[in-house]
Amino acid sequence: MTTSIASPAAAPTAAVAGPTAVIDTGRVAGLIHQLLVELGENPAREGLTGTPDRVAAWWRAFLSPDGAETATCFTESQLAGQLVIVGGMSVWSLCEHHMLPMNLQVTAGYVPDGEVVGLSKFGRIAQHFAGRLQVQERFTRQVAEYLNGVIGHENIAVAVRGVHLCMSMRGVRMEEARTTTVHSGGRFGTDPVLSQQFLTLTTGLWGAS
């Protein structure tokens, strides 16, 4: 297991940028057809008929995830410094180095201050930043920075455990390898008790999955 610890970074708006080009599915289907030919396959054979169109449609859907801009906060005055952790979020992304899938288990924690974030929004934010060619380290930072902007402070921690097919099915082919990234901001970076609570509960969630 590889663990990296990231410190809080810049403005969340810088992390929102993603794929912006309109995807020409017809063009993509043509390229997939050409790829099959170059791999020695016959795109017209049974089983491959329609495959280029299906692959092109998938690329368009994958690179067009729902926006993360609609996160809703609710006023809640009786919080008393609670630690809120949202776990069990599993998203798929694509390694930008080999264009192979990676499954990312995401856990986010924060300390509310007068407001709480709608729980479903955490999943939407994770999906938004996963729907592109990515690296896990950047994904972790982008989710944390976006939450900074939503919540209005840096008392946020995000932990991600990834299974990378670029490591599992190619290269060293280590199927059990896992990569863990942690972004700790605000009190999570300065309060060892709070940080330990987050990490203990996070690893407990991962152990139960």
Coordinates of N, CA and C in Angstrom, one line a residue:
M1 N 0.9 -1.2 0.0 CA 0.0 0.0 0.0 C 0.9 1.2 0.0
T2 N 0.6 2.2 -0.9 CA 1.3 3.4 -0.9 C 0.4 4.5 -0.4
T3 N 1.0 5.4 0.5 CA 0.2 6.4 1.1 C 0.9 7.8 0.8
S4 N 0.2 8.7 0.4 CA 0.7 10.1 0.2 C -0.2 11.0 1.0
I5 N 0.5 12.0 1.7 CA -0.2 13.0 2.5 C -0.1 14.3 1.8
A6 N -1.2 14.9 1.4 CA -1.2 16.2 0.7 C -1.7 17.3 1.7
S7 N -1.0 18.5 1.6 CA -1.4 19.6 2.4 C -2.4 20.4 1.7
P8 N -3.2 21.3 2.4 CA -4.2 22.1 1.7 C -3.6 23.0 0.6
A9 N -4.3 23.1 -0.5 CA -3.8 23.9 -1.6 C -4.7 25.0 -1.9
A10 N -4.6 25.5 -3.2 CA -5.2 26.7 -3.6 C -6.7 26.7 -3.7
A11 N -7.2 27.7 -4.4 CA -8.6 27.9 -4.6 C -9.3 26.8 -5.3
P12 N -10.5 26.4 -4.8 CA -11.2 25.3 -5.4 C -11.6 25.5 -6.8
T13 N -11.8 26.7 -7.2 CA -12.2 27.0 -8.6 C -11.2 26.5 -9.6
A14 N -10.0 26.4 -9.3 CA -8.9 26.0 -10.2 C -9.0 24.5 -10.5
A15 N -9.7 23.7 -9.6 CA -9.8 22.3 -9.7 C -11.0 21.8 -10.5
V16 N -11.9 22.8 -10.8 CA -13.1 22.4 -11.5 C -12.9 22.0 -12.9
A17 N -11.9 22.6 -13.6 CA -11.7 22.4 -15.0 C -11.6 20.9 -15.3
G18 N -12.3 20.5 -16.4 CA -12.2 19.1 -16.9 C -12.4 19.1 -18.4
P19 N -12.7 18.0 -18.9 CA -12.9 17.9 -20.4 C -14.0 18.9 -20.8
T20 N -13.7 19.6 -21.9 CA -14.6 20.7 -22.3 C -15.0 20.4 -23.8
A21 N -14.2 19.7 -24.6 CA -14.5 19.5 -26.0 C -15.8 18.6 -26.2
V22 N -16.6 19.0 -27.2 CA -17.7 18.2 -27.5 C -17.2 16.9 -28.2
I23 N -17.6 15.8 -27.8 CA -17.1 14.5 -28.3 C -17.9 14.1 -29.5
D24 N -17.2 13.9 -30.6 CA -17.8 13.5 -31.9 C -17.8 11.9 -31.8
T25 N -19.0 11.4 -31.4 CA -19.1 9.9 -31.3 C -18.9 9.2 -32.6
G26 N -19.3 9.8 -33.7 CA -19.1 9.2 -35.0 C -17.6 9.0 -35.3
R27 N -16.8 10.1 -35.0 CA -15.4 10.1 -35.2 C -14.7 9.0 -34.3
V28 N -15.1 9.0 -33.1 CA -14.6 8.1 -32.1 C -14.9 6.6 -32.5
A29 N -16.1 6.4 -33.0 CA -16.5 5.0 -33.5 C -15.6 4.6 -34.6
G30 N -15.3 5.6 -35.5 CA -14.4 5.3 -36.6 C -13.0 4.9 -36.2
L31 N -12.5 5.6 -35.2 CA -11.2 5.3 -34.6 C -11.1 4.0 -34.0
I32 N -12.2 3.6 -33.3 CA -12.3 2.3 -32.6 C -12.3 1.2 -33.7
H33 N -13.1 1.4 -34.8 CA -13.1 0.5 -35.9 C -11.7 0.3 -36.5
Q34 N -11.0 1.4 -36.6 CA -9.6 1.3 -37.2 C -8.7 0.6 -36.2
L35 N -8.9 0.8 -34.9 CA -8.1 0.1 -33.9 C -8.3 -1.4 -34.0
L36 N -9.5 -1.8 -34.1 CA -9.8 -3.2 -34.2 C -9.1 -3.8 -35.4
V37 N -9.2 -3.1 -36.5 CA -8.5 -3.6 -37.7 C -7.0 -3.8 -37.4
E38 N -6.4 -2.7 -36.8 CA -4.9 -2.8 -36.6 C -4.5 -3.8 -35.6
L39 N -5.5 -4.3 -34.7 CA -5.2 -5.3 -33.8 C -5.5 -6.7 -34.4
G40 N -5.8 -6.7 -35.7 CA -6.0 -8.0 -36.4 C -7.4 -8.6 -36.3
E41 N -8.3 -7.7 -35.8 CA -9.7 -8.2 -35.7 C -10.5 -7.8 -36.9
N42 N -11.7 -8.4 -37.1 CA -12.6 -8.0 -38.1 C -13.8 -7.4 -37.5
P43 N -14.0 -6.1 -37.6 CA -15.1 -5.4 -36.9 C -16.5 -5.8 -37.4
A44 N -16.5 -6.5 -38.5 CA -17.8 -7.0 -39.1 C -18.2 -8.3 -38.6
R45 N -17.3 -9.0 -37.8 CA -17.6 -10.4 -37.4 C -18.6 -10.3 -36.3
E46 N -19.3 -11.5 -36.1 CA -20.3 -11.6 -35.0 C -19.6 -11.4 -33.7
G47 N -20.2 -10.6 -32.9 CA -19.6 -10.2 -31.6 C -19.0 -8.8 -31.6
L48 N -18.5 -8.4 -32.7 CA -17.9 -7.1 -32.8 C -18.8 -6.1 -33.6
T49 N -19.9 -6.6 -34.2 CA -20.8 -5.7 -34.9 C -21.4 -4.7 -33.9
G50 N -21.2 -3.5 -34.2 CA -21.8 -2.4 -33.3 C -20.8 -2.1 -32.1
T51 N -19.7 -2.8 -32.0 CA -18.8 -2.5 -30.9 C -18.3 -1.1 -30.9
P52 N -17.8 -0.6 -32.1 CA -17.3 0.8 -32.2 C -18.3 1.8 -31.7
D53 N -19.5 1.7 -32.1 CA -20.6 2.6 -31.6 C -20.8 2.5 -30.1
R54 N -20.8 1.3 -29.6 CA -21.0 1.2 -28.1 C -19.9 1.8 -27.4
V55 N -18.6 1.6 -27.8 CA -17.5 2.2 -27.2 C -17.5 3.7 -27.2
A56 N -17.9 4.2 -28.4 CA -17.9 5.7 -28.5 C -19.0 6.3 -27.6
A57 N -20.1 5.6 -27.5 CA -21.2 6.1 -26.6 C -20.7 6.0 -25.2
W58 N -20.0 5.0 -24.8 CA -19.5 4.9 -23.4 C -18.5 6.1 -23.1
W59 N -17.6 6.4 -24.1 CA -16.7 7.5 -23.9 C -17.4 8.8 -23.7
R60 N -18.4 9.0 -24.4 CA -19.2 10.3 -24.3 C -19.8 10.3 -23.0
A61 N -20.5 9.2 -22.5 CA -21.1 9.2 -21.2 C -20.1 9.4 -20.1
F62 N -19.0 8.7 -20.2 CA -18.0 8.7 -19.1 C -17.4 10.1 -18.9
L63 N -17.1 10.8 -20.0 CA -16.5 12.1 -20.0 C -17.5 13.2 -19.8
S64 N -18.8 12.9 -19.6 CA -19.8 13.9 -19.4 C -20.6 13.6 -18.1
P65 N -19.9 13.6 -17.0 CA -20.6 13.3 -15.7 C -21.4 14.5 -15.3
D66 N -22.3 14.2 -14.3 CA -23.2 15.3 -13.8 C -22.3 16.3 -13.1
G67 N -22.7 17.5 -13.2 CA -21.9 18.6 -12.6 C -21.8 18.5 -11.0
A68 N -20.8 19.1 -10.5 CA -20.7 19.1 -9.0 C -21.1 20.5 -8.4
E69 N -21.6 21.3 -9.2 CA -21.8 22.7 -8.8 C -23.1 22.9 -8.0
T70 N -23.9 21.9 -7.8 CA -25.2 22.1 -7.1 C -25.2 21.6 -5.6
A71 N -24.0 21.6 -5.0 CA -23.9 21.1 -3.6 C -24.8 22.0 -2.8
T72 N -25.6 21.4 -1.9 CA -26.6 22.2 -1.1 C -26.2 22.1 0.4
C73 N -26.2 23.2 1.1 CA -25.9 23.2 2.5 C -27.2 23.6 3.3
F74 N -27.3 23.0 4.5 CA -28.4 23.2 5.3 C -28.0 23.8 6.7
T75 N -28.7 24.9 7.1 CA -28.4 25.5 8.4 C -28.6 24.5 9.5
E76 N -27.7 24.4 10.4 CA -27.8 23.5 11.6 C -27.0 24.1 12.7
S77 N -27.7 24.7 13.7 CA -26.9 25.4 14.7 C -26.4 24.5 15.8
Q78 N -27.0 23.4 16.1 CA -26.6 22.5 17.2 C -25.7 21.4 16.7
L79 N -24.4 21.8 16.4 CA -23.4 20.8 15.9 C -22.4 20.5 17.0
A80 N -22.0 21.4 17.8 CA -21.0 21.2 18.9 C -19.8 20.5 18.4
G81 N -19.2 21.0 17.3 CA -17.9 20.5 16.9 C -17.9 19.0 16.4
Q82 N -19.0 18.5 15.9 CA -19.0 17.1 15.5 C -18.1 16.9 14.3
L83 N -17.7 15.6 14.2 CA -16.9 15.1 13.1 C -17.9 14.4 12.2
V84 N -18.1 14.8 10.9 CA -18.9 14.2 10.0 C -18.1 13.4 8.9
I85 N -18.4 12.1 8.8 CA -17.6 11.3 7.8 C -18.6 10.7 6.9
V86 N -18.4 10.8 5.6 CA -19.2 10.2 4.5 C -18.3 9.2 3.8
G87 N -18.6 7.9 3.9 CA -17.8 6.9 3.3 C -18.6 6.0 2.4
G88 N -18.0 4.9 1.9 CA -18.7 4.0 1.0 C -18.9 4.5 -0.4
M89 N -18.2 5.5 -0.8 CA -18.4 6.1 -2.1 C -17.4 5.4 -3.0
S90 N -17.8 4.7 -4.1 CA -17.0 4.0 -5.0 C -17.2 4.6 -6.4
V91 N -16.1 5.1 -7.0 CA -16.3 5.7 -8.4 C -15.2 5.0 -9.3
W92 N -15.5 5.1 -10.6 CA -14.5 4.6 -11.6 C -13.9 5.8 -12.3
S93 N -12.6 5.7 -12.5 CA -11.9 6.7 -13.3 C -11.0 6.0 -14.3
L94 N -10.3 6.8 -15.1 CA -9.3 6.2 -16.0 C -7.9 6.8 -15.8
C95 N -6.9 5.9 -15.6 CA -5.6 6.3 -15.5 C -5.1 7.0 -16.8
E96 N -4.6 8.2 -16.6 CA -4.3 9.0 -17.8 C -2.9 8.5 -18.4
H97 N -2.2 7.7 -17.7 CA -0.9 7.2 -18.3 C -1.1 6.0 -19.2
H98 N -2.1 5.1 -18.9 CA -2.3 3.9 -19.7 C -3.8 3.8 -20.2
M99 N -4.6 4.7 -19.8 CA -6.0 4.7 -20.1 C -6.7 3.4 -19.7
L100 N -6.3 2.9 -18.5 CA -6.9 1.7 -18.0 C -7.7 2.1 -16.7
P101 N -8.8 1.4 -16.4 CA -9.6 1.8 -15.3 C -9.0 1.8 -13.9
M102 N -9.4 2.6 -13.0 CA -9.1 2.5 -11.6 C -10.3 2.8 -10.8
N103 N -10.5 1.9 -9.8 CA -11.6 2.0 -8.9 C -11.2 2.7 -7.6
L104 N -11.9 3.8 -7.3 CA -11.5 4.7 -6.2 C -12.6 4.7 -5.1
Q105 N -12.2 4.2 -3.9 CA -13.1 4.3 -2.8 C -12.8 5.6 -2.0
V106 N -13.8 6.4 -1.8 CA -13.6 7.7 -1.3 C -14.3 7.9 0.0
T107 N -13.6 8.5 0.9 CA -14.2 8.9 2.2 C -13.8 10.3 2.5
A108 N -14.8 11.1 2.9 CA -14.6 12.5 3.1 C -15.1 12.8 4.6
G109 N -14.3 13.7 5.2 CA -14.7 14.1 6.6 C -14.6 15.6 6.7
Y110 N -15.4 16.2 7.6 CA -15.3 17.6 7.8 C -15.9 17.9 9.2
V111 N -15.6 19.1 9.6 CA -16.2 19.6 10.9 C -17.1 20.8 10.6
P112 N -18.4 20.6 10.7 CA -19.4 21.6 10.3 C -19.3 22.8 11.2
D113 N -19.7 23.9 10.6 CA -19.7 25.2 11.4 C -20.9 26.0 11.0
G114 N -22.1 25.6 11.6 CA -23.3 26.2 11.4 C -24.1 25.7 10.2
E115 N -23.5 24.9 9.3 CA -24.2 24.3 8.2 C -23.7 22.9 8.0
V116 N -24.5 22.1 7.4 CA -24.1 20.7 7.0 C -24.4 20.6 5.5
V117 N -23.6 19.8 4.8 CA -23.7 19.6 3.4 C -24.6 18.4 3.1
G118 N -25.5 18.5 2.1 CA -26.4 17.4 1.7 C -25.6 16.2 1.4
L119 N -25.9 15.1 2.0 CA -25.0 13.9 1.9 C -24.8 13.4 0.4
S120 N -25.9 13.4 -0.4 CA -25.7 12.9 -1.7 C -24.7 13.7 -2.6
K121 N -24.5 15.0 -2.2 CA -23.6 15.8 -2.9 C -22.2 15.3 -2.9
F122 N -21.8 14.6 -1.8 CA -20.4 14.1 -1.7 C -20.2 13.1 -2.9
G123 N -21.1 12.3 -3.1 CA -21.0 11.3 -4.2 C -21.0 12.0 -5.5
R124 N -21.8 13.0 -5.7 CA -21.8 13.7 -7.0 C -20.5 14.4 -7.3
I125 N -19.9 15.0 -6.2 CA -18.6 15.6 -6.4 C -17.5 14.6 -6.8
A126 N -17.5 13.4 -6.1 CA -16.6 12.4 -6.4 C -16.7 11.9 -7.9
Q127 N -18.0 11.7 -8.3 CA -18.2 11.3 -9.7 C -17.8 12.3 -10.7
H128 N -18.0 13.6 -10.3 CA -17.6 14.7 -11.3 C -16.2 14.6 -11.6
F129 N -15.3 14.5 -10.6 CA -13.9 14.5 -10.8 C -13.3 13.2 -11.2
A130 N -14.1 12.1 -11.1 CA -13.6 10.8 -11.6 C -13.9 10.7 -13.1
G131 N -14.8 11.4 -13.6 CA -15.2 11.3 -15.0 C -14.3 11.9 -16.0
R132 N -13.1 11.5 -16.0 CA -12.1 12.1 -16.9 C -10.8 11.3 -16.8
L133 N -9.8 11.5 -17.6 CA -8.5 10.9 -17.5 C -7.9 11.5 -16.3
Q134 N -7.4 10.7 -15.3 CA -7.0 11.2 -14.0 C -5.8 10.5 -13.5
V135 N -5.3 11.0 -12.4 CA -4.4 10.3 -11.5 C -5.0 10.4 -10.1
Q136 N -4.8 9.4 -9.3 CA -5.5 9.4 -8.0 C -5.1 10.6 -7.1
E137 N -3.8 10.9 -7.1 CA -3.3 12.0 -6.3 C -4.1 13.3 -6.6
R138 N -4.2 13.6 -7.9 CA -4.9 14.8 -8.3 C -6.4 14.8 -7.9
F139 N -7.0 13.6 -8.2 CA -8.4 13.4 -7.8 C -8.6 13.7 -6.4
T140 N -7.8 13.2 -5.5 CA -8.0 13.4 -4.0 C -7.9 14.9 -3.7
R141 N -7.0 15.6 -4.3 CA -6.8 17.1 -4.1 C -8.0 17.8 -4.6
Q142 N -8.5 17.5 -5.8 CA -9.6 18.2 -6.4 C -10.9 18.0 -5.6
V143 N -11.2 16.8 -5.1 CA -12.4 16.6 -4.3 C -12.3 17.5 -3.0
A144 N -11.1 17.5 -2.4 CA -10.9 18.2 -1.1 C -11.0 19.7 -1.4
E145 N -10.4 20.2 -2.4 CA -10.5 21.7 -2.7 C -11.9 22.1 -3.1
Y146 N -12.6 21.3 -3.8 CA -14.0 21.6 -4.1 C -14.8 21.7 -2.8
L147 N -14.6 20.7 -1.9 CA -15.4 20.7 -0.7 C -15.0 22.0 0.2
N148 N -13.7 22.4 0.1 CA -13.4 23.7 0.8 C -14.3 24.8 0.3
G149 N -14.5 24.9 -1.0 CA -15.4 26.0 -1.5 C -16.8 25.8 -1.1
V150 N -17.3 24.6 -1.0 CA -18.7 24.3 -0.6 C -18.9 24.7 0.8
I151 N -18.0 24.2 1.7 CA -18.2 24.3 3.1 C -17.7 25.7 3.6
G152 N -16.8 26.3 3.0 CA -16.3 27.6 3.3 C -15.2 27.6 4.3
H153 N -14.6 26.5 4.6 CA -13.4 26.5 5.4 C -12.6 25.2 5.0
E154 N -11.4 25.1 5.6 CA -10.4 24.0 5.2 C -10.4 22.9 6.2
N155 N -11.4 22.8 7.1 CA -11.4 21.7 8.1 C -12.0 20.5 7.4
I156 N -11.3 20.0 6.5 CA -11.7 18.9 5.6 C -10.6 17.9 5.4
A157 N -11.0 16.6 5.3 CA -10.0 15.5 5.0 C -10.7 14.6 4.0
V158 N -9.9 14.2 3.0 CA -10.4 13.3 2.0 C -9.3 12.1 1.9
A159 N -9.8 10.9 2.0 CA -9.0 9.7 1.8 C -9.5 8.9 0.7
V160 N -8.6 8.4 -0.1 CA -9.0 7.6 -1.3 C -8.1 6.3 -1.4
R161 N -8.8 5.2 -1.5 CA -8.1 3.9 -1.7 C -8.4 3.5 -3.1
G162 N -7.3 3.3 -3.9 CA -7.5 2.9 -5.3 C -7.0 1.6 -5.7
V163 N -7.7 0.9 -6.6 CA -7.3 -0.3 -7.3 C -7.0 0.1 -8.7
H164 N -5.8 0.0 -9.2 CA -5.4 0.5 -10.5 C -5.1 -0.7 -11.4
L165 N -5.9 -0.9 -12.5 CA -5.7 -2.0 -13.4 C -4.4 -1.8 -14.2
C166 N -3.8 -0.6 -14.3 CA -2.5 -0.4 -14.9 C -1.4 -1.1 -14.1
M167 N -1.7 -1.4 -12.8 CA -0.8 -2.1 -12.0 C -1.2 -3.5 -11.8
S168 N -2.5 -3.8 -11.9 CA -3.0 -5.2 -11.6 C -2.9 -6.1 -12.8
M169 N -3.1 -5.5 -14.0 CA -3.2 -6.4 -15.2 C -2.1 -6.1 -16.2
R170 N -1.2 -5.2 -15.9 CA 0.0 -5.0 -16.8 C 1.2 -4.7 -15.9
G171 N 2.4 -4.6 -16.4 CA 3.6 -4.3 -15.7 C 3.8 -5.4 -14.6
V172 N 3.9 -5.0 -13.4 CA 4.2 -6.0 -12.3 C 3.0 -7.0 -12.0
R173 N 1.8 -6.6 -12.5 CA 0.6 -7.5 -12.3 C 0.4 -7.9 -10.9
M174 N 0.4 -7.0 -10.0 CA 0.1 -7.2 -8.6 C -1.3 -6.9 -8.3
E175 N -2.2 -8.0 -8.2 CA -3.6 -7.8 -8.1 C -4.0 -7.2 -6.8
E176 N -3.2 -7.5 -5.7 CA -3.6 -7.1 -4.4 C -3.1 -5.7 -4.0
A177 N -2.4 -5.0 -4.9 CA -1.9 -3.7 -4.6 C -3.0 -2.7 -4.5
R178 N -2.8 -1.8 -3.5 CA -3.7 -0.7 -3.3 C -2.9 0.5 -3.0
T179 N -3.5 1.7 -3.5 CA -2.8 3.0 -3.3 C -3.7 3.8 -2.5
T180 N -3.2 4.4 -1.4 CA -4.0 5.3 -0.6 C -3.5 6.7 -0.6
T181 N -4.3 7.6 -0.8 CA -4.0 9.1 -0.8 C -4.8 9.8 0.3
V182 N -4.2 10.7 1.0 CA -5.0 11.4 2.1 C -4.6 12.9 1.9
H183 N -5.7 13.7 1.9 CA -5.5 15.2 1.9 C -6.1 15.7 3.2
S184 N -5.3 16.3 4.0 CA -5.7 16.8 5.3 C -5.6 18.3 5.4
G185 N -6.7 19.0 5.6 CA -6.7 20.5 5.7 C -7.2 21.0 7.0
G186 N -6.8 22.2 7.3 CA -7.3 22.9 8.5 C -7.0 22.1 9.8
R187 N -8.0 21.9 10.6 CA -7.8 21.2 11.9 C -7.3 19.7 11.7
F188 N -7.7 19.1 10.5 CA -7.2 17.8 10.3 C -5.7 17.7 10.2
G189 N -5.1 18.8 9.8 CA -3.6 18.9 9.7 C -2.9 19.3 10.9
T190 N -3.7 19.9 11.9 CA -3.0 20.4 13.1 C -3.5 19.7 14.4
D191 N -4.6 19.0 14.3 CA -5.2 18.3 15.5 C -5.0 16.8 15.4
P192 N -4.0 16.3 16.1 CA -3.7 14.8 15.9 C -4.8 13.9 16.3
V193 N -5.6 14.4 17.3 CA -6.7 13.5 17.8 C -7.8 13.5 16.7
L194 N -8.1 14.6 16.1 CA -9.1 14.7 15.0 C -8.7 13.9 13.8
S195 N -7.4 14.0 13.5 CA -6.8 13.3 12.3 C -6.9 11.8 12.5
Q196 N -6.5 11.4 13.8 CA -6.6 9.9 14.1 C -8.0 9.4 14.0
Q197 N -8.9 10.2 14.5 CA -10.3 9.7 14.5 C -10.8 9.5 13.0
F198 N -10.4 10.4 12.2 CA -10.8 10.3 10.8 C -10.1 9.1 10.1
L199 N -8.8 8.9 10.4 CA -8.1 7.8 9.7 C -8.6 6.4 10.3
T200 N -8.9 6.4 11.6 CA -9.4 5.1 12.2 C -10.7 4.7 11.6
L201 N -11.7 5.7 11.6 CA -13.0 5.4 11.0 C -12.9 5.1 9.5
T202 N -12.0 5.8 8.8 CA -11.9 5.5 7.4 C -11.4 4.1 7.1
T203 N -10.3 3.7 7.8 CA -9.8 2.4 7.6 C -10.8 1.3 8.1
G204 N -11.6 1.6 9.1 CA -12.6 0.7 9.5 C -13.7 0.5 8.4
L205 N -14.1 1.6 7.7 CA -15.0 1.5 6.6 C -14.4 0.7 5.5
W206 N -13.2 0.9 5.2 CA -12.5 0.1 4.1 C -12.4 -1.4 4.5
G207 N -12.1 -1.6 5.8 CA -12.0 -3.0 6.2 C -13.3 -3.8 6.1
A208 N -14.4 -3.0 6.2 CA -15.8 -3.7 6.2 C -16.3 -3.9 4.8
S209 N -15.6 -3.3 3.8 CA -16.1 -3.4 2.4 C -15.5 -4.5 1.7

